[in-house]
CSV table of C-alpha atoms and ligand atoms in Angstrom, one decimal:
chain,number,residue,atom,x,y,z
A,17,UNK,CA,21.2,-4.9,-9.4
A,18,UNK,CA,20.4,-6.6,-5.3
A,19,UNK,CA,18.9,-10.0,-4.7
A,20,UNK,CA,17.7,-11.9,-1.8
A,21,UNK,CA,19.2,-15.7,-1.2
A,22,UNK,CA,16.8,-17.9,1.0
A,23,UNK,CA,17.2,-21.3,2.5
A,24,UNK,CA,13.5,-23.1,2.3
A,25,UNK,CA,12.4,-25.3,4.8
A,26,UNK,CA,12.7,-23.7,8.4
A,27,UNK,CA,9.6,-22.9,10.7
A,28,UNK,CA,9.8,-19.1,11.7
A,29,UNK,CA,9.1,-18.7,15.4
A,30,UNK,CA,9.6,-15.3,16.5
A,31,UNK,CA,8.1,-11.8,17.1
A,32,UNK,CA,7.6,-9.3,13.9
A,33,UNK,CA,7.5,-5.4,15.2
A,34,UNK,CA,5.3,-4.0,12.2
A,35,UNK,CA,6.6,-0.9,10.9
A,36,UNK,CA,4.1,2.4,9.9
A,37,UNK,CA,1.6,2.0,6.5
A,38,UNK,CA,3.4,3.4,3.1
A,39,UNK,CA,-0.7,3.3,1.8
A,40,UNK,CA,-0.6,6.4,4.6
A,41,UNK,CA,2.1,8.2,4.9
A,42,UNK,CA,2.0,8.6,1.6
A,43,UNK,CA,-1.2,10.3,1.3
A,44,UNK,CA,-0.7,12.0,4.6
A,45,UNK,CA,3.0,13.4,3.8
A,46,UNK,CA,0.2,14.6,0.4
A,47,UNK,CA,-1.6,16.2,2.7
A,48,UNK,CA,1.0,18.4,4.8
A,49,UNK,CA,0.9,20.6,1.4
A,50,UNK,CA,-2.2,21.6,3.0
A,51,UNK,CA,-0.8,22.8,6.3
A,52,UNK,CA,-0.2,26.7,6.6
A,53,UNK,CA,2.1,26.4,10.2
A,54,UNK,CA,4.7,23.1,10.3
A,55,UNK,CA,4.2,20.2,11.3
A,56,UNK,CA,5.6,16.1,11.8
A,57,UNK,CA,4.3,12.4,11.0
A,58,UNK,CA,5.5,10.1,12.9
A,59,UNK,CA,5.8,5.8,13.0
A,60,UNK,CA,7.1,6.8,9.3
A,61,UNK,CA,8.6,3.6,7.9
A,62,UNK,CA,11.8,3.0,5.5
A,63,UNK,CA,10.7,2.7,2.1
A,64,UNK,CA,12.2,4.0,-1.0
A,65,UNK,CA,8.7,5.2,-1.4
A,66,UNK,CA,8.3,7.7,1.3
A,67,UNK,CA,11.9,9.1,0.3
A,68,UNK,CA,10.3,9.5,-3.2
A,69,UNK,CA,7.4,11.5,-1.7
A,70,UNK,CA,9.9,13.6,0.4
A,71,UNK,CA,11.6,14.2,-2.9
A,72,UNK,CA,8.3,15.9,-5.1
A,73,UNK,CA,7.3,17.9,-1.5
A,74,UNK,CA,11.4,18.9,-2.0
A,75,UNK,CA,11.1,20.0,-5.2
A,76,UNK,CA,8.1,22.2,-4.5
A,77,UNK,CA,10.7,23.9,-2.5
A,78,UNK,CA,8.7,22.6,1.1
A,79,UNK,CA,11.2,22.1,3.2
A,80,UNK,CA,11.3,18.7,4.8
A,81,UNK,CA,13.4,17.0,7.9
A,82,UNK,CA,13.9,13.6,8.8
A,83,UNK,CA,14.8,12.6,12.2
A,84,UNK,CA,17.2,10.0,13.7
A,85,UNK,CA,13.7,8.1,14.3
A,86,UNK,CA,12.8,8.7,10.6
A,87,UNK,CA,10.1,11.1,11.8
A,88,UNK,CA,9.0,13.5,9.3
A,89,UNK,CA,8.9,17.4,9.6
A,90,UNK,CA,7.2,19.8,6.3
A,91,UNK,CA,7.2,23.2,6.3
A,92,UNK,CA,5.1,24.8,3.2
A,93,UNK,CA,6.3,28.3,3.9
A,94,UNK,CA,9.1,27.8,1.2
A,95,UNK,CA,7.2,26.3,-1.1
A,96,UNK,CA,8.2,27.3,-4.4
A,97,UNK,CA,6.4,25.5,-7.1
A,98,UNK,CA,3.4,23.8,-8.1
A,99,UNK,CA,4.9,20.7,-10.0
A,100,UNK,CA,5.6,17.1,-9.4
A,101,UNK,CA,7.9,16.4,-12.8
A,102,UNK,CA,8.0,13.0,-14.4
A,103,UNK,CA,11.6,11.5,-13.4
A,104,UNK,CA,9.8,11.4,-9.9
A,105,UNK,CA,5.9,10.8,-10.2
A,106,UNK,CA,7.2,7.9,-12.7
A,107,UNK,CA,9.5,6.0,-10.1
A,108,UNK,CA,6.6,6.4,-7.9
A,109,UNK,CA,2.6,6.7,-9.1
A,110,UNK,CA,1.7,7.7,-5.7
A,111,UNK,CA,2.7,10.7,-6.5
A,112,UNK,CA,-0.1,11.7,-8.2
A,113,UNK,CA,-1.3,12.6,-4.3
A,114,UNK,CA,0.2,16.1,-4.7
A,115,UNK,CA,-2.9,17.0,-7.2
A,116,UNK,CA,-5.5,17.3,-4.8
A,117,UNK,CA,-3.5,19.5,-2.0
A,118,UNK,CA,-1.9,21.5,-4.5
A,119,UNK,CA,-5.2,23.1,-6.6
A,120,UNK,CA,-7.0,23.4,-2.7
A,121,UNK,CA,-4.3,25.4,-1.4
A,122,UNK,CA,-2.3,26.9,-3.8
A,123,UNK,CA,-5.3,27.1,-6.8
A,124,UNK,CA,-2.9,25.2,-9.4
A,125,UNK,CA,-1.0,21.8,-9.8
A,126,UNK,CA,1.6,20.5,-12.6
A,127,UNK,CA,1.9,16.9,-12.4
A,128,UNK,CA,3.1,14.3,-14.8
A,129,UNK,CA,0.5,11.6,-15.0
A,130,UNK,CA,1.3,8.6,-13.3
A,131,UNK,CA,1.8,5.9,-16.3
A,132,UNK,CA,0.6,2.6,-15.2
A,133,UNK,CA,2.8,0.2,-13.9
A,134,UNK,CA,3.2,-4.4,-14.1
A,135,UNK,CA,-0.1,-4.6,-12.2
A,136,UNK,CA,-1.9,-2.4,-14.4
A,137,UNK,CA,-3.1,0.6,-16.9
A,138,UNK,CA,-4.0,2.1,-13.4
A,139,UNK,CA,-5.5,5.4,-14.5
A,140,UNK,CA,-6.5,8.7,-12.8
A,141,UNK,CA,-9.8,9.7,-14.7
A,142,UNK,CA,-11.5,10.0,-11.6
A,143,UNK,CA,-9.1,11.6,-9.9
A,144,UNK,CA,-9.3,14.9,-12.9
A,145,UNK,CA,-13.5,13.9,-13.4
A,146,UNK,CA,-13.6,14.8,-9.6
A,147,UNK,CA,-11.7,17.8,-9.7
A,148,UNK,CA,-13.7,19.0,-12.6
A,149,UNK,CA,-16.9,18.1,-10.7
A,150,UNK,CA,-15.9,20.9,-8.2
A,151,UNK,CA,-15.1,23.3,-11.0
A,152,UNK,CA,-11.1,23.1,-11.7
A,153,UNK,CA,-10.0,23.7,-15.1
A,154,UNK,CA,-7.5,20.0,-15.9
A,155,UNK,CA,-5.8,19.9,-19.3
A,156,UNK,CA,-3.8,17.0,-19.9
A,157,UNK,CA,-1.2,17.6,-22.0
A,158,UNK,CA,2.8,16.6,-23.2
A,159,UNK,CA,2.0,13.8,-19.9
A,160,UNK,CA,1.2,16.3,-17.7
A,161,UNK,CA,-1.8,17.2,-15.9
A,162,UNK,CA,-2.6,21.2,-15.4
A,163,UNK,CA,-5.5,21.8,-13.3
A,164,UNK,CA,-6.1,25.7,-11.8
A,165,UNK,CA,-9.3,27.1,-9.7
A,166,UNK,CA,-9.4,30.4,-8.7
A,167,UNK,CA,-11.3,27.9,-5.7
A,168,UNK,CA,-12.4,24.7,-5.5
A,169,UNK,CA,-16.4,24.6,-4.7
A,170,UNK,CA,-18.3,22.4,-3.1
A,171,UNK,CA,-19.8,19.4,-4.9
A,172,UNK,CA,-21.6,16.0,-5.1
A,173,UNK,CA,-19.0,13.6,-6.4
A,174,UNK,CA,-20.5,9.5,-7.8
A,175,UNK,CA,-17.2,7.7,-8.0
A,176,UNK,CA,-17.9,5.3,-10.7
A,177,UNK,CA,-15.6,2.5,-8.6
A,178,UNK,CA,-13.5,2.3,-5.7
A,179,UNK,CA,-10.5,4.1,-5.7
A,180,UNK,CA,-7.9,4.8,-2.5
A,181,UNK,CA,-5.5,7.7,-3.9
A,182,UNK,CA,-8.8,8.5,-6.4
A,183,UNK,CA,-11.5,9.0,-2.8
A,184,UNK,CA,-7.5,10.4,-1.2
A,185,UNK,CA,-7.2,13.1,-3.9
A,186,UNK,CA,-10.6,14.7,-3.8
A,187,UNK,CA,-10.8,13.8,-0.1
A,188,UNK,CA,-7.8,16.2,0.2
A,189,UNK,CA,-9.5,18.7,-2.4
A,190,UNK,CA,-13.0,19.1,-0.7
A,191,UNK,CA,-10.8,19.8,3.0
A,192,UNK,CA,-10.2,23.7,1.3
A,193,UNK,CA,-12.7,24.0,-1.1
A,194,UNK,CA,-15.6,26.7,-1.0
A,195,UNK,CA,-19.2,24.8,0.6
A,196,UNK,CA,-20.0,21.1,1.0
A,197,UNK,CA,-18.4,17.8,-0.4
A,198,UNK,CA,-19.9,15.2,-0.4
A,199,UNK,CA,-17.6,12.5,-2.1
A,200,UNK,CA,-19.9,8.6,-2.8
A,201,UNK,CA,-18.9,5.3,-3.2
A,202,UNK,CA,-15.4,6.2,-1.6
A,203,UNK,CA,-13.0,4.0,-0.6
A,204,UNK,CA,-13.0,2.9,3.0
A,205,UNK,CA,-9.8,1.2,3.5
A,206,UNK,CA,-7.6,2.0,6.9
A,207,UNK,CA,-5.2,4.1,5.2
A,208,UNK,CA,-7.6,6.7,4.1
A,209,UNK,CA,-9.6,7.0,7.1
A,210,UNK,CA,-6.0,7.3,9.0
A,211,UNK,CA,-6.0,10.3,5.9
A,212,UNK,CA,-9.3,11.6,7.1
A,213,UNK,CA,-8.5,11.2,10.8
A,214,UNK,CA,-4.7,13.2,10.1
A,215,UNK,CA,-7.2,16.0,7.7
A,216,UNK,CA,-9.6,16.4,11.0
A,217,UNK,CA,-6.9,17.4,13.5
A,218,UNK,CA,-5.5,20.0,11.0
A,219,UNK,CA,-8.8,21.4,11.2
A,220,UNK,CA,-11.0,19.6,8.3
A,221,UNK,CA,-14.3,19.1,9.3
A,222,UNK,CA,-14.8,15.7,7.5
A,223,UNK,CA,-18.0,13.4,8.4
A,224,UNK,CA,-19.0,10.0,7.5
A,225,UNK,CA,-15.4,8.7,7.6
A,226,UNK,CA,-15.0,4.7,7.4
A,227,UNK,CA,-18.0,4.8,5.8
A,228,UNK,CA,-18.3,4.7,1.9
A,229,UNK,CA,-20.0,7.8,2.1
A,230,UNK,CA,-17.5,11.2,2.2
A,231,UNK,CA,-18.9,14.9,3.5
A,232,UNK,CA,-16.6,17.8,4.1
A,233,UNK,CA,-17.6,21.2,5.0
A,234,UNK,CA,-14.6,23.3,3.1
A,235,UNK,CA,-12.8,25.3,5.8
A,236,UNK,CA,-10.5,28.4,5.1
A,237,UNK,CA,-7.2,27.2,6.0
A,238,UNK,CA,-5.9,24.3,7.6
A,239,UNK,CA,-2.9,23.7,10.9
A,240,UNK,CA,0.0,21.4,10.6
A,241,UNK,CA,-0.7,19.1,13.4
A,242,UNK,CA,1.9,16.7,14.4
A,243,UNK,CA,0.0,12.8,13.4
A,244,UNK,CA,1.2,9.4,14.3
A,245,UNK,CA,0.5,7.2,11.1
A,246,UNK,CA,-1.3,3.9,11.4
A,247,UNK,CA,0.4,0.4,11.4
A,248,UNK,CA,0.6,-1.9,7.6
A,249,UNK,CA,-2.0,-4.6,7.8
A,250,UNK,CA,-0.5,-5.8,4.9
A,251,UNK,CA,3.1,-6.1,6.4
A,252,UNK,CA,1.6,-7.7,9.0
A,253,UNK,CA,-0.5,-10.1,7.1
A,254,UNK,CA,2.8,-11.0,5.0
A,255,UNK,CA,4.9,-11.9,8.2
A,256,UNK,CA,1.7,-13.7,9.2
A,257,UNK,CA,1.6,-15.5,6.1
A,258,UNK,CA,5.4,-16.5,6.7
A,259,UNK,CA,4.4,-18.9,9.7
A,260,UNK,CA,1.2,-20.1,7.4
A,261,UNK,CA,3.5,-21.0,5.3
A,262,UNK,CA,6.3,-22.9,7.3
A,263,UNK,CA,4.3,-24.3,10.2
A,264,UNK,CA,5.8,-22.2,12.3
A,265,UNK,CA,4.3,-19.1,14.8
A,266,UNK,CA,4.6,-15.8,14.4
A,267,UNK,CA,2.9,-13.3,16.8
A,268,UNK,CA,3.2,-8.7,14.5
A,269,UNK,CA,4.0,-6.0,16.8
A,270,UNK,CA,2.3,-2.4,16.6
A,271,UNK,CA,-0.2,-3.4,14.4
A,272,UNK,CA,-4.1,-2.3,14.4
A,273,UNK,CA,-6.2,-5.3,14.9
A,274,UNK,CA,-9.0,-4.3,13.4
A,275,UNK,CA,-7.6,-3.5,10.4
A,276,UNK,CA,-7.1,-7.4,8.5
A,277,UNK,CA,-10.5,-9.0,9.4
A,278,UNK,CA,-10.8,-10.8,6.3
A,279,UNK,CA,-7.4,-11.6,6.0
A,280,UNK,CA,-7.5,-13.3,9.3
A,281,UNK,CA,-10.7,-15.5,8.5
A,282,UNK,CA,-9.3,-16.6,5.8
A,283,UNK,CA,-6.5,-17.6,7.3
A,284,UNK,CA,-8.2,-19.2,10.0
A,285,UNK,CA,-9.8,-21.0,7.2
A,286,UNK,CA,-6.3,-22.1,6.3
A,287,UNK,CA,-6.2,-24.1,9.5
A,288,UNK,CA,-4.0,-21.5,11.4
A,289,UNK,CA,-4.4,-21.0,14.7
A,290,UNK,CA,-5.3,-17.0,15.7
A,291,UNK,CA,-4.8,-14.9,18.4
A,292,UNK,CA,-5.3,-11.2,19.2
A,293,UNK,CA,-4.5,-8.6,22.2
A,294,UNK,CA,-4.8,-4.9,22.2
A,295,UNK,CA,-1.5,-4.2,19.5
A,296,UNK,CA,-0.2,-8.0,18.8
A,297,UNK,CA,-1.6,-10.9,16.5
A,298,UNK,CA,-0.2,-13.9,16.5
A,299,UNK,CA,-0.4,-16.8,13.9
A,300,UNK,CA,0.6,-20.5,14.8
A,301,UNK,CA,0.6,-23.6,12.5
A,302,UNK,CA,2.5,-25.9,14.4
A,303,UNK,CA,1.8,-29.1,13.7
A,304,UNK,CA,-1.0,-27.9,11.8
A,305,UNK,CA,-2.0,-28.7,7.8
A,306,UNK,CA,-2.4,-25.7,5.9
A,307,UNK,CA,-5.6,-26.4,3.7
A,308,UNK,CA,-6.0,-24.9,0.4
A,309,UNK,CA,-8.5,-21.3,0.5
A,310,UNK,CA,-10.1,-19.8,-2.3
A,311,UNK,CA,-9.4,-15.4,-2.5
A,312,UNK,CA,-11.5,-13.2,-3.9
A,313,UNK,CA,-10.1,-9.7,-3.7
A,314,UNK,CA,-12.7,-7.0,-3.7
A,315,UNK,CA,-12.4,-2.9,-2.0
A,316,UNK,CA,-11.9,-3.2,2.2
A,317,UNK,CA,-13.5,-4.5,4.2
A,318,UNK,CA,-13.6,-7.5,1.5
A,319,UNK,CA,-10.2,-9.2,1.2
A,320,UNK,CA,-7.4,-7.1,0.3
A,321,UNK,CA,-5.8,-7.0,-3.2
A,322,UNK,CA,-1.9,-6.2,-1.9
A,323,UNK,CA,-2.4,-9.8,0.2
A,324,UNK,CA,-3.7,-12.1,-3.0
A,325,UNK,CA,-0.2,-13.0,-4.0
A,326,UNK,CA,0.8,-14.0,-0.3
A,327,UNK,CA,-2.2,-15.9,0.0
A,328,UNK,CA,-1.3,-17.9,-3.4
A,329,UNK,CA,1.5,-18.8,-2.2
A,330,UNK,CA,0.7,-20.0,0.7
A,331,UNK,CA,-1.4,-22.6,-1.5
A,332,UNK,CA,0.6,-24.0,-3.6
A,333,UNK,CA,1.9,-26.4,-0.6
A,334,UNK,CA,-1.1,-26.7,0.8
A,335,UNK,CA,-4.0,-29.4,1.0
A,336,UNK,CA,-6.4,-29.7,-1.9
A,337,UNK,CA,-7.4,-26.9,-4.2
A,338,UNK,CA,-7.7,-22.7,-4.0
A,339,UNK,CA,-9.3,-21.1,-6.3
A,340,UNK,CA,-7.7,-17.0,-7.2
A,341,UNK,CA,-9.1,-14.4,-8.3
A,342,UNK,CA,-8.2,-11.0,-9.0
A,343,UNK,CA,-11.4,-8.7,-9.5
A,344,UNK,CA,-9.4,-4.7,-8.6
A,345,UNK,CA,-6.3,-5.0,-10.8
A,346,UNK,CA,-6.0,-6.4,-14.6
A,347,UNK,CA,-2.2,-7.6,-14.4
A,348,UNK,CA,-2.1,-8.9,-10.9
A,349,UNK,CA,-0.8,-12.5,-11.4
A,350,UNK,CA,2.4,-11.9,-12.5
A,351,UNK,CA,3.6,-13.8,-9.4
A,352,UNK,CA,2.3,-17.1,-10.9
A,353,UNK,CA,5.3,-18.4,-14.3
A,354,UNK,CA,7.7,-17.8,-11.8
A,355,UNK,CA,6.0,-19.6,-9.0
A,356,UNK,CA,6.0,-22.2,-11.7
A,357,UNK,CA,9.4,-22.4,-11.9
A,358,UNK,CA,9.5,-23.9,-8.3
A,359,UNK,CA,7.2,-26.7,-9.0
A,360,UNK,CA,3.7,-24.6,-8.3
A,361,UNK,CA,0.7,-26.6,-9.5
A,362,UNK,CA,-1.4,-23.0,-11.0
A,363,UNK,CA,-3.6,-23.2,-14.1
A,364,UNK,CA,-4.3,-19.7,-14.8
A,365,UNK,CA,-7.5,-18.4,-16.8
A,366,UNK,CA,-7.5,-14.9,-17.2
A,367,UNK,CA,-7.4,-13.1,-13.4
A,368,UNK,CA,-8.6,-16.7,-11.9
A,369,UNK,CA,-6.3,-19.0,-10.4
A,370,UNK,CA,-6.3,-22.2,-9.9
A,371,UNK,CA,-3.5,-23.7,-7.7
A,372,UNK,CA,-3.6,-27.7,-6.8
A,373,UNK,CA,-1.5,-27.5,-3.8
A,374,UNK,CA,2.2,-29.4,-4.0
A,375,UNK,CA,3.7,-31.8,-1.0
A,376,UNK,CA,7.2,-29.7,-1.9
A,377,UNK,CA,7.7,-27.1,-3.5
A,378,UNK,CA,11.5,-26.1,-5.1
A,379,UNK,CA,14.2,-23.5,-4.8
A,380,UNK,CA,14.7,-21.6,-7.8
A,381,UNK,CA,15.9,-18.8,-9.6
A,382,UNK,CA,12.9,-16.0,-10.0
A,383,UNK,CA,12.1,-12.8,-10.5
A,384,UNK,CA,10.0,-10.2,-8.8
A,385,UNK,CA,8.1,-8.3,-11.0
A,386,UNK,CA,5.6,-6.1,-9.2
A,387,UNK,CA,5.8,-5.0,-4.8
A,388,UNK,CA,3.5,-8.0,-3.5
A,389,UNK,CA,4.5,-10.5,-6.4
A,390,UNK,CA,8.2,-9.8,-4.5
A,391,UNK,CA,6.7,-11.0,-1.2
A,392,UNK,CA,5.2,-13.6,-2.6
A,393,UNK,CA,8.3,-15.2,-3.9
A,394,UNK,CA,10.1,-14.5,-0.4
A,395,UNK,CA,6.7,-16.5,1.6
A,396,UNK,CA,7.4,-19.5,-1.4
A,397,UNK,CA,11.3,-19.7,-0.8
A,398,UNK,CA,11.5,-19.4,2.9
A,399,UNK,CA,8.6,-23.0,2.3
A,400,UNK,CA,10.3,-24.4,-0.6
A,401,UNK,CA,13.3,-27.0,-0.9
A,402,UNK,CA,16.7,-26.1,-1.6
A,403,UNK,CA,17.6,-22.1,-2.4
A,404,UNK,CA,15.8,-19.8,-3.8
A,405,UNK,CA,17.3,-16.2,-5.6
A,406,UNK,CA,14.5,-14.1,-5.8
A,407,UNK,CA,16.2,-11.3,-7.9
A,408,UNK,CA,15.1,-7.5,-8.9
A,409,UNK,CA,14.2,-6.9,-4.9
A,410,UNK,CA,13.9,-3.1,-5.3
A,411,UNK,CA,10.4,-4.1,-6.2
A,412,UNK,CA,10.5,-5.2,-2.7
A,413,UNK,CA,12.5,-2.1,-0.8
A,414,UNK,CA,9.3,-0.1,-1.9
A,415,UNK,CA,6.7,-1.7,0.6
A,416,UNK,CA,9.1,-3.7,3.2
A,417,UNK,CA,11.8,-2.2,5.5
A,418,UNK,CA,14.0,-4.1,6.2
A,419,UNK,CA,12.3,-7.7,5.2
A,420,UNK,CA,16.2,-9.6,5.8
A,421,UNK,CA,16.5,-8.4,9.1
A,422,UNK,CA,13.2,-8.8,10.0
A,423,UNK,CA,12.9,-12.6,8.7
A,424,UNK,CA,16.4,-13.2,10.1
A,425,UNK,CA,15.8,-12.1,13.6
A,426,UNK,CA,12.4,-15.2,13.5
A,427,UNK,CA,14.9,-18.0,11.9
A,428,UNK,CA,14.5,-17.3,8.5
A,429,UNK,CA,18.0,-18.0,6.6
A,430,UNK,CA,17.5,-14.5,4.0
A,431,UNK,CA,20.5,-13.0,3.0
A,432,UNK,CA,20.5,-9.9,0.9
A,433,UNK,CA,23.4,-10.3,-2.2
A,434,UNK,CA,24.0,-7.4,-4.7
B,19,EPZ,C1,-4.2,2.0,-4.0
B,19,EPZ,O1,-3.8,1.7,-5.1
B,19,EPZ,C2,-2.5,1.0,-3.6
B,19,EPZ,N1,-1.8,2.6,-3.3
B,19,EPZ,C3,-2.5,0.4,-4.1
B,19,EPZ,O2,-0.9,-0.8,-3.4
B,19,EPZ,C4,-4.0,-1.0,-3.7
B,19,EPZ,O3,-3.8,-2.0,-4.3
B,19,EPZ,C5,-4.7,-0.5,-4.2
B,19,EPZ,O4,-5.1,1.2,-4.2
B,19,EPZ,C6,-6.1,-1.5,-4.2
B,19,EPZ,O5,-6.5,-1.5,-2.8
B,19,EPZ,C7,-1.7,3.4,-2.4
B,19,EPZ,O6,-2.5,3.3,-1.9
B,19,EPZ,C8,0.3,4.4,-2.9
B,19,EPZ,P1,-7.3,1.7,-6.7
B,19,EPZ,P2,-4.8,2.9,-6.0
B,19,EPZ,O7,-7.9,3.6,-7.2
B,19,EPZ,O8,-5.3,4.2,-5.4
B,19,EPZ,C9,-8.8,1.6,-11.2
B,19,EPZ,C10,0.7,-1.3,-2.9
B,19,EPZ,O9,0.9,-3.0,-3.0
B,19,EPZ,N2,-9.0,3.4,-11.3
B,19,EPZ,O10,-8.3,1.9,-5.7
B,19,EPZ,O11,-4.2,3.0,-7.2
B,19,EPZ,C11,-7.6,0.6,-11.1
B,19,EPZ,O12,-6.8,1.1,-12.1
B,19,EPZ,C12,-0.1,-1.4,-4.0
B,19,EPZ,O13,1.0,-1.4,-1.7
B,19,EPZ,C13,-9.3,4.1,-12.4
B,19,EPZ,O14,-10.1,3.1,-13.5
B,19,EPZ,O15,-5.8,1.8,-6.6
B,19,EPZ,C14,-8.1,-0.1,-10.3
B,19,EPZ,O16,-8.2,-1.1,-11.1
B,19,EPZ,C15,-0.3,-1.4,-5.0
B,19,EPZ,N3,-9.8,5.0,-12.2
B,19,EPZ,C16,-9.0,-0.1,-9.1
B,19,EPZ,O17,-9.9,1.3,-10.1
B,19,EPZ,C17,-8.9,6.0,-11.5
B,19,EPZ,O18,-8.6,7.3,-11.7
B,19,EPZ,C18,-8.7,0.2,-7.9
B,19,EPZ,O19,-7.7,0.9,-7.9
B,19,EPZ,C19,-8.6,4.9,-10.1
B,19,EPZ,C20,-8.7,3.8,-10.0
């Protein structure tokens, strides 16, 4: 089990090159299943989750090649199975994203139920209901989703609630369906838009991209294309938070400056100075007081749940009281008891955390429970007095490429130990 050892109290200062978005590259790799001809995905982050999805594709016989820059090329002409096995899907829930494309192109799919994870039960009922609305026969037995359809038919699907991968799965199912599909109450996250843009480059006909109503005109076939994935807005927000919590300055490079307005507004409310260029965002907290902010997570374009834990860490060392409400997942507050071990003053009432900022928090041994909780604990460690050891950082490696290298490059004292 690897750990990160962090000596806190250093104000970070420097530039961070942001990697491609994990939550865009995963659906786009799944979308390569739809391509009649080879395709290449660029700006792919070096993350465990990406390697897992590549293994799922290889497990179906798809040829997957990765070059020195970590660009991934796929060729579906060698596909010989439509099955995504339990041992892979259980390690990475987003493998469910192969379900829609498989049924759309091959008329069948056998995908293990992802099961829950630390942050919630994470059902996939909306994915299944949407496929059934398009005419698929779906059974769930022995822990597997089995779907069959001679050819999916366009339908109007109203999502009961906003689901990112639910929208993505149904979008990928609809692009080859017969006729028109309308997805209402669709997720508007930038990663959904990136997938739609990739599908359009492959020959799909999609209207309403970026809105909560997607209208898809089914086509017969899609061709491979060369697509570069958008930068990761959550990684961007996490490194900006490192500057905010340590009273330093960070300029994030190669970012999508229009994908995190709600987060930038909250950084400004917390007292930070934000500057933006065409493809960079800088946060300067030098000589400024970190103020507590209230956070309520909601679907895009509102404040993202994937930045909730990071702002919770900031609130623990801010001036004032910040109230953090998590509305998306039922169990995404597991970083709270770990922060309390560092001296944070947090009262938890269900999915609402009342955080009273302290003048100081202290290094401690803490344990990561999920991806963004691990980012939160690293941020708290950067601000804490003394040494913090974050255990189970395999969670961190799922979503942050080379985190200790990127943090060390801006002056933080972070080392990975086994
Ligand atoms: C995506 O998860 C992201 N993962 C998550 O990022 C992110 O936190 C989440 O969207 C919300 O933005 C990927 O894109 C790979 P949802 P997803 O379906 O699609 C309920 C990270 O840290 N729901 O939008 O699984 C669900 O339980 C990860 O990078 C149903 O009830 O989330 C949740 O309460 C964590 N039935 C809510 O909807 C369904 O069929 C939103 O979930 C589907 C979802």
